[in-house]
Coordinates of C-alpha atoms in Angstrom, one line a residue:
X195 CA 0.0 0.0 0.0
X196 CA 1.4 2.8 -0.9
X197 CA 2.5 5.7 1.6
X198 CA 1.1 4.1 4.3
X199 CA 2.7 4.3 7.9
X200 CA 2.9 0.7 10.5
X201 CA 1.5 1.6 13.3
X202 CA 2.7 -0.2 16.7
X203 CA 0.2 -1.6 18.3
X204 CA -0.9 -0.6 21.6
X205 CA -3.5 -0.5 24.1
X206 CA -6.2 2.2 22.6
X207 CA -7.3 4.4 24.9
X208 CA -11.2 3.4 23.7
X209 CA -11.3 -0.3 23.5
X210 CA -14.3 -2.6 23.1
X211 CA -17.7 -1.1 23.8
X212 CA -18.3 2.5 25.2
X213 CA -21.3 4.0 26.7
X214 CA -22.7 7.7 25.2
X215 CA -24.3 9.4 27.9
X216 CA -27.3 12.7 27.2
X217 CA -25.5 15.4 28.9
X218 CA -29.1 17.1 29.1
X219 CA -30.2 14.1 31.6
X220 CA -27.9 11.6 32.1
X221 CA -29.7 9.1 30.5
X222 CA -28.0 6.2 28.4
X223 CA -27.9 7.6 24.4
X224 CA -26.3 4.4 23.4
X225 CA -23.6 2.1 22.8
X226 CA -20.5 2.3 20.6
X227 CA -17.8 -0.3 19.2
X228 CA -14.5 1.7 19.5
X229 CA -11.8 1.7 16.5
X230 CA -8.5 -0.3 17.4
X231 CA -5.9 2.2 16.2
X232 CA -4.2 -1.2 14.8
X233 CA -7.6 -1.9 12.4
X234 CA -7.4 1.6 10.6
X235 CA -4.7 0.5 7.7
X236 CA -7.0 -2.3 7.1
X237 CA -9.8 -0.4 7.4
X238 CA -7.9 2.5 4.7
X239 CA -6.9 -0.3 2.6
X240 CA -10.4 -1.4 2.0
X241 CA -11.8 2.2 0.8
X242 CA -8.2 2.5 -1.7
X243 CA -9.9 -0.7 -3.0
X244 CA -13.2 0.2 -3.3
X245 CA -12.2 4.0 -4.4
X246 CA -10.9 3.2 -8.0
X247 CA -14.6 1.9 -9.1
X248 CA -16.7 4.8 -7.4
X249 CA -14.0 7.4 -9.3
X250 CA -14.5 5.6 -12.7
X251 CA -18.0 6.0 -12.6
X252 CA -17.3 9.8 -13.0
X253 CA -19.3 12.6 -11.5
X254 CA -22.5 11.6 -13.3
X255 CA -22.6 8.6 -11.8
X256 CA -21.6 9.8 -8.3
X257 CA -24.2 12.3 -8.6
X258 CA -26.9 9.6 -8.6
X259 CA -25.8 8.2 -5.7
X260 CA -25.5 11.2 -3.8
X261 CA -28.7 12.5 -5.4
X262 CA -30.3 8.5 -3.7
X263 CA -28.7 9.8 -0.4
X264 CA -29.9 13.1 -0.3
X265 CA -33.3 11.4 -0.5
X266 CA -32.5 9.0 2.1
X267 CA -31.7 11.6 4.5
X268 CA -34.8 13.5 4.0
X269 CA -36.7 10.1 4.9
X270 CA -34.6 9.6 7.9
X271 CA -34.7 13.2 9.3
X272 CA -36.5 12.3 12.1
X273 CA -34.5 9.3 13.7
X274 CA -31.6 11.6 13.2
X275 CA -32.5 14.5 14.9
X276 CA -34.0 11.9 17.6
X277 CA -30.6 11.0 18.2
X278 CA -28.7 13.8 17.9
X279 CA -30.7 15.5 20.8
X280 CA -30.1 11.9 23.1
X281 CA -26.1 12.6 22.3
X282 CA -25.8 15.9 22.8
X283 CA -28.3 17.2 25.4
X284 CA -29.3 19.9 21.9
X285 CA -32.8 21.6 22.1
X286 CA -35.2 20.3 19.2
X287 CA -34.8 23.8 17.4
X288 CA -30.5 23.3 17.1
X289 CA -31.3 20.0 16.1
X290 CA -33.7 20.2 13.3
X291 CA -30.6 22.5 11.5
X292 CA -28.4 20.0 10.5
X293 CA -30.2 17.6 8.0
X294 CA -31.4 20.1 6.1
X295 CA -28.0 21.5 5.9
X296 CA -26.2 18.2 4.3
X297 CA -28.8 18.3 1.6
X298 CA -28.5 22.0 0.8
X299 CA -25.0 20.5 0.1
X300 CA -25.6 17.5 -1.4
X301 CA -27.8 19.3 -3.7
X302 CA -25.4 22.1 -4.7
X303 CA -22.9 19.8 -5.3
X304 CA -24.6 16.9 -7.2
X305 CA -25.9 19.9 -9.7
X306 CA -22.2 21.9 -10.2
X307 CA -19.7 18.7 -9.7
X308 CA -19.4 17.7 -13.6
X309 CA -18.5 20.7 -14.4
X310 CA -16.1 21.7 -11.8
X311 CA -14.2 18.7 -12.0
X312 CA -14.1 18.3 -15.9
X313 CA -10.6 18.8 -17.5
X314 CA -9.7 22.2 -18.5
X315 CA -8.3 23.7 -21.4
X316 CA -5.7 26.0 -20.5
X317 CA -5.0 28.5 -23.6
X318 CA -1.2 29.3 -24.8
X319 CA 1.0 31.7 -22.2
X320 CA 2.4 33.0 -25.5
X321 CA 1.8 33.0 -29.1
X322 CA 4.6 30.8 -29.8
X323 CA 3.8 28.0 -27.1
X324 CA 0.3 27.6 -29.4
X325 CA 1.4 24.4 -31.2
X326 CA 0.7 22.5 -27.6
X327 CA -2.7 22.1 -26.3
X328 CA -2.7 22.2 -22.4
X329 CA -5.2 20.2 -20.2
X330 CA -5.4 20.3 -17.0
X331 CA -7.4 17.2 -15.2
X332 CA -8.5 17.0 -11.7
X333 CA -8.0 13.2 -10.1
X334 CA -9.0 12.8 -6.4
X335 CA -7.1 11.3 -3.4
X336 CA -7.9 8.2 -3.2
X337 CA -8.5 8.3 1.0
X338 CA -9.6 11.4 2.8
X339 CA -9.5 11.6 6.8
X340 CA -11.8 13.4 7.8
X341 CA -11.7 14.3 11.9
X342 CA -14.9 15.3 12.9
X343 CA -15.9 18.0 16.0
X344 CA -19.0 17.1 18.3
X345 CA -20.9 20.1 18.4
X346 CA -22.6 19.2 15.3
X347 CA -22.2 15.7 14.6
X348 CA -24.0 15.2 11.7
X349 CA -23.6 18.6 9.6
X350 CA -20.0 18.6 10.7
X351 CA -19.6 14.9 9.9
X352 CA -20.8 14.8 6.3
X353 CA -20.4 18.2 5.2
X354 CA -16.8 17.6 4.3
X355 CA -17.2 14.5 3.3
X356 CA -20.1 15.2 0.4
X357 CA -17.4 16.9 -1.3
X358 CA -14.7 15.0 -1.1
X359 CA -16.9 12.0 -2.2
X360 CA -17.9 13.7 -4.9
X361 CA -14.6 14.3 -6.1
X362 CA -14.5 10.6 -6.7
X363 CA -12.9 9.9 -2.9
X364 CA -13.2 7.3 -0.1
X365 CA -13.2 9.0 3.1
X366 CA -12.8 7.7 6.3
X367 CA -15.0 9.4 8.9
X368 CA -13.4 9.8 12.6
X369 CA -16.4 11.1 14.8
X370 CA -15.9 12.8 18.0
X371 CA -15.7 10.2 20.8
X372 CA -18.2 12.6 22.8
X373 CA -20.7 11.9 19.8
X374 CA -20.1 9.0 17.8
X375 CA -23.8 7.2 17.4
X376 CA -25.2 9.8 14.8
X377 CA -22.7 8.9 12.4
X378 CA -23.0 5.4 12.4
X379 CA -26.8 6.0 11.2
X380 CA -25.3 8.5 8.5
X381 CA -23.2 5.8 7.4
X382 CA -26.0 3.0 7.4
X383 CA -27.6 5.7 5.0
X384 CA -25.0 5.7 2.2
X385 CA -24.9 2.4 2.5
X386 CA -29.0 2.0 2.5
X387 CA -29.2 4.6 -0.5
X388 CA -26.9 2.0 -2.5
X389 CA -23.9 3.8 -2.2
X390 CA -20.6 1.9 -2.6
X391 CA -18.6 1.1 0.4
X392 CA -16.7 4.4 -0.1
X393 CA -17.6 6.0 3.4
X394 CA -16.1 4.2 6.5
X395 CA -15.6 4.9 10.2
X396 CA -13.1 5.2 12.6
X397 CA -14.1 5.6 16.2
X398 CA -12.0 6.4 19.4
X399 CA -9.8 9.2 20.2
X400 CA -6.5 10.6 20.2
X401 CA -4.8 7.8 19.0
X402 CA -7.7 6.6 16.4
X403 CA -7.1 10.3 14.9
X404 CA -3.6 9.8 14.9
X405 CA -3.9 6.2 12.7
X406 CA -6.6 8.1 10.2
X407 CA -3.6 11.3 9.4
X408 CA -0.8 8.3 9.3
X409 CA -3.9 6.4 6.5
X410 CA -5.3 9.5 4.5
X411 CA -4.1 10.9 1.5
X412 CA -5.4 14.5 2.5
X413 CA -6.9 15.4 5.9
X414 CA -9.8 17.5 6.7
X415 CA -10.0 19.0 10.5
X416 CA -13.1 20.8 12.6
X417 CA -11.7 21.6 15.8
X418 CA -9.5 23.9 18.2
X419 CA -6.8 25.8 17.1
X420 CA -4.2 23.6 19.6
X421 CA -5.4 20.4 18.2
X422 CA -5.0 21.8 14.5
X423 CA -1.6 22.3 15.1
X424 CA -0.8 19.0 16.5
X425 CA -2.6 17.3 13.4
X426 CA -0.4 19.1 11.0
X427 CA 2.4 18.4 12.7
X428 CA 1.4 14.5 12.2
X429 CA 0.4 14.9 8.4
X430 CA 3.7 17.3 7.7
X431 CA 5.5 13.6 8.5
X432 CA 4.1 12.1 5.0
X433 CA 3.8 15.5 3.3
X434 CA 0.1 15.1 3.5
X435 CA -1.6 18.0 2.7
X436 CA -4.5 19.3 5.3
X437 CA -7.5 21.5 5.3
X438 CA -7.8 22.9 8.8
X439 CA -10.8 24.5 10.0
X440 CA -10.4 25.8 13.6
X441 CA -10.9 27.9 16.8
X442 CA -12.8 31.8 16.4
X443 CA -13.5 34.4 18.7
X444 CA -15.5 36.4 16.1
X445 CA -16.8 40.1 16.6
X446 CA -19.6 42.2 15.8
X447 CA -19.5 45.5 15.2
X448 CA -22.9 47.7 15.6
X449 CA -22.2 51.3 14.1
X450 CA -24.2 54.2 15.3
X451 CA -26.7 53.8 12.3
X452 CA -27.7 50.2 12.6
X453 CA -31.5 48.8 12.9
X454 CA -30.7 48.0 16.5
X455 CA -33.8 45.8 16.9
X456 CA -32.5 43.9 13.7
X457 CA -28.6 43.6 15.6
X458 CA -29.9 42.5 19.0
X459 CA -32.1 39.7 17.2
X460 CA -28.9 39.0 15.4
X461 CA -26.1 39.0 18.2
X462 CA -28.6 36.8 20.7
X463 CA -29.3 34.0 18.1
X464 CA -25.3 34.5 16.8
X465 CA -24.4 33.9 20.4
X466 CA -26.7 31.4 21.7
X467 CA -27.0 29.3 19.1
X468 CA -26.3 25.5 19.4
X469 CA -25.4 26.9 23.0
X470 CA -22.9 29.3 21.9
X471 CA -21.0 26.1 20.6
X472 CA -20.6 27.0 17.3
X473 CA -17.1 28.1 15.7
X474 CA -18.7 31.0 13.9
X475 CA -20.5 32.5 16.8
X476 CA -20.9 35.9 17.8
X477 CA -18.6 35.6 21.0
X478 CA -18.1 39.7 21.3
X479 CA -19.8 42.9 20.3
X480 CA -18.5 46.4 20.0
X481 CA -21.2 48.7 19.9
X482 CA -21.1 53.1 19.1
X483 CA -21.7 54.5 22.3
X484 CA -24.2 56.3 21.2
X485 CA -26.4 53.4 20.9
X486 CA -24.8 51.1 23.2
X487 CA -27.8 51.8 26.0
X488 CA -30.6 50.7 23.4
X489 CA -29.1 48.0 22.2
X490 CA -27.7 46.0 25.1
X491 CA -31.8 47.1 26.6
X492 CA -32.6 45.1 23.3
X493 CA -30.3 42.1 24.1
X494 CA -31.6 41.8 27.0
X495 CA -35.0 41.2 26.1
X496 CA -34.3 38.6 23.8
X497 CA -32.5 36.5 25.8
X498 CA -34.6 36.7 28.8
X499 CA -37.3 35.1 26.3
X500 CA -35.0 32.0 25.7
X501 CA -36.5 28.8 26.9
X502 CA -33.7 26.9 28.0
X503 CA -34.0 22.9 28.0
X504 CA -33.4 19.4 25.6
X505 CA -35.6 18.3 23.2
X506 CA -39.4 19.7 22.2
X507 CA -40.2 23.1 23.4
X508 CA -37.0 24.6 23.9
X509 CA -34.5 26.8 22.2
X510 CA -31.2 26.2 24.3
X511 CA -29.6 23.2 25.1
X512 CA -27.0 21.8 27.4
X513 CA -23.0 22.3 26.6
X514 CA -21.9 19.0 25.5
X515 CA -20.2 18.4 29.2
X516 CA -19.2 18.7 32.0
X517 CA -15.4 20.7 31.0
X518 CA -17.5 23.0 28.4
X519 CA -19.3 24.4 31.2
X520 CA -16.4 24.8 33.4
X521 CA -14.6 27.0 30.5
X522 CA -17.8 29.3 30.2
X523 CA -17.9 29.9 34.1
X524 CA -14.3 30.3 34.2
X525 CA -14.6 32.9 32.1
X526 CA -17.5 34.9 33.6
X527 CA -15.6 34.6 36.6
X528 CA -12.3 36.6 35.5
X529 CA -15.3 38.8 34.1
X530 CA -17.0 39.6 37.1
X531 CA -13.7 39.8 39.2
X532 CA -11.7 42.5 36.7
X533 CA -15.1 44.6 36.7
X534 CA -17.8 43.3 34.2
X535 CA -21.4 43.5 35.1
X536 CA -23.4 40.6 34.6
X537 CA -27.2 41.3 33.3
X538 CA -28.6 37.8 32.4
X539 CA -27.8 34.2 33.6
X540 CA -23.7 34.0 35.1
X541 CA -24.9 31.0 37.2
X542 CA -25.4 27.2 36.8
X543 CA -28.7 26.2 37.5
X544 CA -29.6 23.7 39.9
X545 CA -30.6 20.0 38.7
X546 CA -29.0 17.4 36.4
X547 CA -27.7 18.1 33.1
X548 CA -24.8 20.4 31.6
X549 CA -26.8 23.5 31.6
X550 CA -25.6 26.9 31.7
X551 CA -28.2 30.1 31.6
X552 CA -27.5 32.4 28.1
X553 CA -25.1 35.5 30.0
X554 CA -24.9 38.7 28.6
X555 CA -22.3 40.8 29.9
X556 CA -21.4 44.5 30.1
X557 CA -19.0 46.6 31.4
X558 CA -15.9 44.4 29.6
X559 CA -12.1 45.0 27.8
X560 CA -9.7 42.8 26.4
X561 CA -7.8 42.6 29.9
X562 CA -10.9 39.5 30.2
X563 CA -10.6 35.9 28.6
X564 CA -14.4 36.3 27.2
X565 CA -13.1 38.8 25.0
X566 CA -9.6 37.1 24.3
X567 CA -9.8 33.6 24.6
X568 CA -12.7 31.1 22.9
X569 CA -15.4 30.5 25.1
X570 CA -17.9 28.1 23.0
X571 CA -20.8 28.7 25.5
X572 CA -23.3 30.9 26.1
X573 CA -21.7 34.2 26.5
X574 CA -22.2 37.8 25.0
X575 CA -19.9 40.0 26.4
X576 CA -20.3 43.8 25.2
X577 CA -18.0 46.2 25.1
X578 CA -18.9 50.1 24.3
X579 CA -16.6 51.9 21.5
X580 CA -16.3 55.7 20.7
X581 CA -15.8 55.0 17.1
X582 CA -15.7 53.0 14.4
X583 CA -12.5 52.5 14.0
X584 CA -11.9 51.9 17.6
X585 CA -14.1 48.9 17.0
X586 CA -11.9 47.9 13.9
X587 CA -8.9 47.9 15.7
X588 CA -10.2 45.6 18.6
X589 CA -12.0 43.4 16.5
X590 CA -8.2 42.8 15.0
X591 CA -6.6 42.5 18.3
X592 CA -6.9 38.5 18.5
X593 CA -5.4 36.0 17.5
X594 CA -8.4 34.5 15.8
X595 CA -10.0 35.1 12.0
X596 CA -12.4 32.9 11.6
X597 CA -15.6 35.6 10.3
X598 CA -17.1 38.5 11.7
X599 CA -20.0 40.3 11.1
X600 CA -20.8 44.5 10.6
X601 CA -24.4 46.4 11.5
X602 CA -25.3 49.4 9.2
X603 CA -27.8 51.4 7.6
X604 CA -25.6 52.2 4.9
X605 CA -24.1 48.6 3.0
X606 CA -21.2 50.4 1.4
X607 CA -20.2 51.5 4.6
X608 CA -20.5 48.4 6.2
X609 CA -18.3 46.7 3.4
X610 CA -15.6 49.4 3.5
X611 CA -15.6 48.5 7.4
X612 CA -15.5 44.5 6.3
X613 CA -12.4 44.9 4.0
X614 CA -10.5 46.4 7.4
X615 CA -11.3 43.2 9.2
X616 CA -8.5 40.3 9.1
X617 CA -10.9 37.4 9.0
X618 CA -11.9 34.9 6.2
X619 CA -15.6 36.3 5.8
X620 CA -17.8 39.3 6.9
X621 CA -21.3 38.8 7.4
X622 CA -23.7 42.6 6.8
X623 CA -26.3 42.6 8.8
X624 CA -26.6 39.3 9.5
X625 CA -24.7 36.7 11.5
X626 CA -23.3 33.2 10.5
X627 CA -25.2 33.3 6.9
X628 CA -21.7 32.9 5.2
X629 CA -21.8 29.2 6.1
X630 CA -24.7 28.6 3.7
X631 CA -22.6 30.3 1.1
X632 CA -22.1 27.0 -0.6
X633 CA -20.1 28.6 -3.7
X634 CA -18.0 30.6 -1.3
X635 CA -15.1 29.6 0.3
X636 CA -15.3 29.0 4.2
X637 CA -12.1 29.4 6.0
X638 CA -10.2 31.3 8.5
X639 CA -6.8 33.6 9.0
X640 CA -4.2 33.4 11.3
X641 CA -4.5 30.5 13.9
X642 CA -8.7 30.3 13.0
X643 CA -7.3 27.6 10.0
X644 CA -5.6 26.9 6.8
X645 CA -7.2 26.3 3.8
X646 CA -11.1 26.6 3.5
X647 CA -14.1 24.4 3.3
X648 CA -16.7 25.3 0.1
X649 CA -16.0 27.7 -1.8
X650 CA -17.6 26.9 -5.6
X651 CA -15.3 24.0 -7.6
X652 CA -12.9 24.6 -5.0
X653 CA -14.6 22.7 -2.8
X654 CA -14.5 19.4 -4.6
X655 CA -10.8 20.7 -6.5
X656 CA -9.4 20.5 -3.1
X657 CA -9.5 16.6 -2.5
X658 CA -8.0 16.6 -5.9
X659 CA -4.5 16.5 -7.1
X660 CA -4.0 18.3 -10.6
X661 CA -2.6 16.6 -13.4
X662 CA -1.3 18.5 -16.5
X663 CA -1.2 17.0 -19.9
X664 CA 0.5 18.6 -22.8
X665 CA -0.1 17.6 -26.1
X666 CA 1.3 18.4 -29.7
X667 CA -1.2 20.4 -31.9
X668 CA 1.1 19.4 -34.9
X669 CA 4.6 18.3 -35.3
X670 CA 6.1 21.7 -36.7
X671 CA 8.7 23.1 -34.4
X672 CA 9.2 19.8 -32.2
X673 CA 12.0 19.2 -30.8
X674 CA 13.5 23.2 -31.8
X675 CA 15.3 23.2 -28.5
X676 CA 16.6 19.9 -28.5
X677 CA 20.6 18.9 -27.7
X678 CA 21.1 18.0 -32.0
X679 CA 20.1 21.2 -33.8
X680 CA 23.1 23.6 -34.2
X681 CA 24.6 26.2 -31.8
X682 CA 23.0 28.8 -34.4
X683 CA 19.5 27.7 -34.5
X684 CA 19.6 27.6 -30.1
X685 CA 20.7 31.0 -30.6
X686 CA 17.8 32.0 -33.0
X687 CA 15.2 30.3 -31.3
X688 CA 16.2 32.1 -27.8
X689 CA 16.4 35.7 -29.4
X690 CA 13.1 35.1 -31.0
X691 CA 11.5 33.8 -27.8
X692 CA 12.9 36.5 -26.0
X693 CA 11.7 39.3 -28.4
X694 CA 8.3 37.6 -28.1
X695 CA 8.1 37.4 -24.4
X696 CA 9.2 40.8 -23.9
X697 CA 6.2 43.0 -25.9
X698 CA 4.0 43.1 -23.2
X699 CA 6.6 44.2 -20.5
X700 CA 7.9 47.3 -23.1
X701 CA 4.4 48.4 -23.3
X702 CA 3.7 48.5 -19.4
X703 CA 7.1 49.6 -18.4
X704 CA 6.7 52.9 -21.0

């Protein structure tokens, strides 16, 4: 097998069976056969096998499986989201999000992937370079890893993965250990749609992750910005090229002329979300002082109207455990203690479950972690500005650059402040909407990632390697540079290249 790393067998940190626990209730979710770390070349092995007949069948043919699968999902919806809520303590509104969101993928893709992956004619860089013709092809990697996060197991599982298996890819799927049952009904789906055996898992942990980089032929990562780094550190061993998408802490900026109502609605659900455990949420606001009273009033309201719970009837869930919830409440605690004020929530609530009230706080700087660091919980920490610019220049003060998001009543204002901001994608008013922009590229600056997920043919070029083929248009002037013509003709042929080369730089240069 080609390129492929021996693992040494140990004892996996996840062996056998594992129980999944709600985190809402307590309540047994499930069970789950871990990985052994020593099964995943196999486990590779059998999707470089299976890979060669699901990439002949070209993207027409993928499409109809994907288009069978997309249908499949749509039947299934409701088991899905069942489970999804018993895994990750989610309320029934995050839940019923993440379905719908693999098809809105699956269908993009399954209507633009022919074309974005069909060779390309490249025309001639100069006149005399015309007797070749120039194709370039796209071929995919035969095995993508793909490492998935848990705070949305099933849009974050597949969402990668529909492009990368329409590229004419295997992938092999590593789940979170924290939520690994979802995707084992996503995969009985391909499978049940009559997909080939193309899409595998992997579960376990650290060192089931580990096996998957040492096994893929490109590696796709949702997660923090620590782990990203270890991760290409592992894949820089076999040269293997990564996507990283990781950590934000992204900011909203409210200028003075913004339809406050309309940014309040905006920051609460940007905020709260999923439980604030999203990696594009709106984890700090710099508002104009000079409507900084009306709209925190405004933010208020909303998320005193939140009904917090798992399941039917509610619009906030749990944190996914135990150690999320101690990050949110270590960071309301620095808060409080360097001089924010807290307005909603700022305390666990009694009874079972890894709930945490939706906290807006006031009165905060960068000197506090919920400003600096990544929280992923339910915080909205808001911090008054004199100017526009002021907010500019703190919404660049981070080490994050994930996206970000600008209110005001006047769009070309608002994109004139978005070009200042050092993130991959600005949002005008609105929040989190550049995630369904399917034909746009997702991805973040400085330690928020590398690479980008989406983005158009991008998307699906990404899992490909490119492949240039240069044929003769006709047999005049083959071989003109070639060791057996004389010194003289060499000569000639390099003056007359040069002269041609050189037109376009006289005119510019005059």
């Amino acid at each position: 097998m080609s390129g492929m790393t021996a693992i040494t067998p140990t004892k996996p940190e996840f062996s056998g069976t594992g129980t999944i626990v709600n985190p809402a209730t307590g309540a047994v979710a499930g069970e789950v056969q871990w990985t052994d770390p020593a099964d995943v070349p196999n486990i590779a092995a059998g999707l470089r096998a299976a890979q060669r007949e699901w990439e002949l069948r070209g993207a027409k043919g993928r499409a109809k499986a994907m288009a069978r699968f997309a249908l499949w999902l749509n039947d299934h919806h409701e088991e899905i989201e069942d489970l999804l809520i018993k895994e990750t303590g989610k309320s029934a509104v995050d839940a019923a999000r993440e379905v719908p969101m693999l098809i809105m993928i699956l269908a993009y893709y399954t209507k633009t992937m022919e074309k974005a992956l069909a060779p390309e004619r490249r025309p001639a860089a100069l006149p005399f370079l015309a007797i070749k013709k120039v194709t370039v092809h796209y071929r995919p990697r035969p095995v993508v890893g793909i490492i998935a996060p848990w705070n949305y197991p099933v849009a974050n599982a597949l969402m990668d993965a529909i492009g990368a298996l329409a590229a004419g890819c295997a992938v092999l799927l590593k789940p979170s250990e924290r939520t690994p049952l979802t995707a084992e009904v996503l995969r009985r789906g391909w499978r049940e749609s009559g997909a080939p055996d193309v899409l595998a898992l992997a579960q376990g942990a650290r060192e089931v992750s580990e096996a998957v980089i040492d096994n893929a032929d490109f590696v796709q990562f949702t997660g923090s910005s620590a782990t990203g780094a270890k991760v290409a550190e592992r894949a820089a061993r076999r040269l293997t090229p990564v996507s990283l998408e990781l950590g934000g802490k992204d900011p909203m900026i409210v200028c003075e002329d913004a339809d406050i109502d309309l940014a309040a609605h905006a920051a609460v659900w940007g905020a709260m979300f999923n439980a604030g455990q999203t990696c594009v949420s709106v984890e700090r606001v710099y508002v104009h002082e000079s409507v900084y009273d009306q709209f925190v009033e405004a933010v208020v309201r909303d998320v005193k109207a939140l009904q917090v719970g798992a399941g039917e009837g509610f619009t906030f869930g749990a944190l996914i455990d135990e150690a999320q919830r101690a990050v949110t409440e270590r960071h309301i605690a620095d808060a409080k203690a360097k001089g924010a004020r807290v307005l909603t929530g700022g305390q666990r609530p009694d009874g079972p479950g890894s709930f945490y009230p939706p906290t807006v706080l006031v009165d905060v700087d960068h000197s506090m972690a919920c400003m600096t660091e990544e929280t992923f919980g339910p915080t909205l920490p808001i911090m008054k500005v004199r100017s526009v610019q002021e907010a500019i220049r703190l919404a660049n003060d981070s080490p994050y650059g994930l996206s970000a998001s600008v209110f005001s009543g006047d769009v070309g204002r608002a994109k004139e402040i978005a070009l200042q901001l050092d993130c991959g994608a600005v949002n005008i008013n609105d929040v989190i909407s550049n995630l369904m922009c399917l034909s746009a590229p997702m991805g973040g600056w400085k330690t928020s990632g590398i690479g980008a997920r989406f983005g158009g043919a991008d998307g699906l070029r990404k899992y490909c390697r490119v492949e240039t083929v240069v044929a003769p248009r006709t047999n005049i002037g083959a071989g003109g540079n070639y060791y057996h013509n004389s010194l003289k003709a060499l000569a000639r042929m390099n003056r007359l290249m040069t002269r041609m080369a050189l037109r376009g730089p006289r005119r510019l240069a005059k």
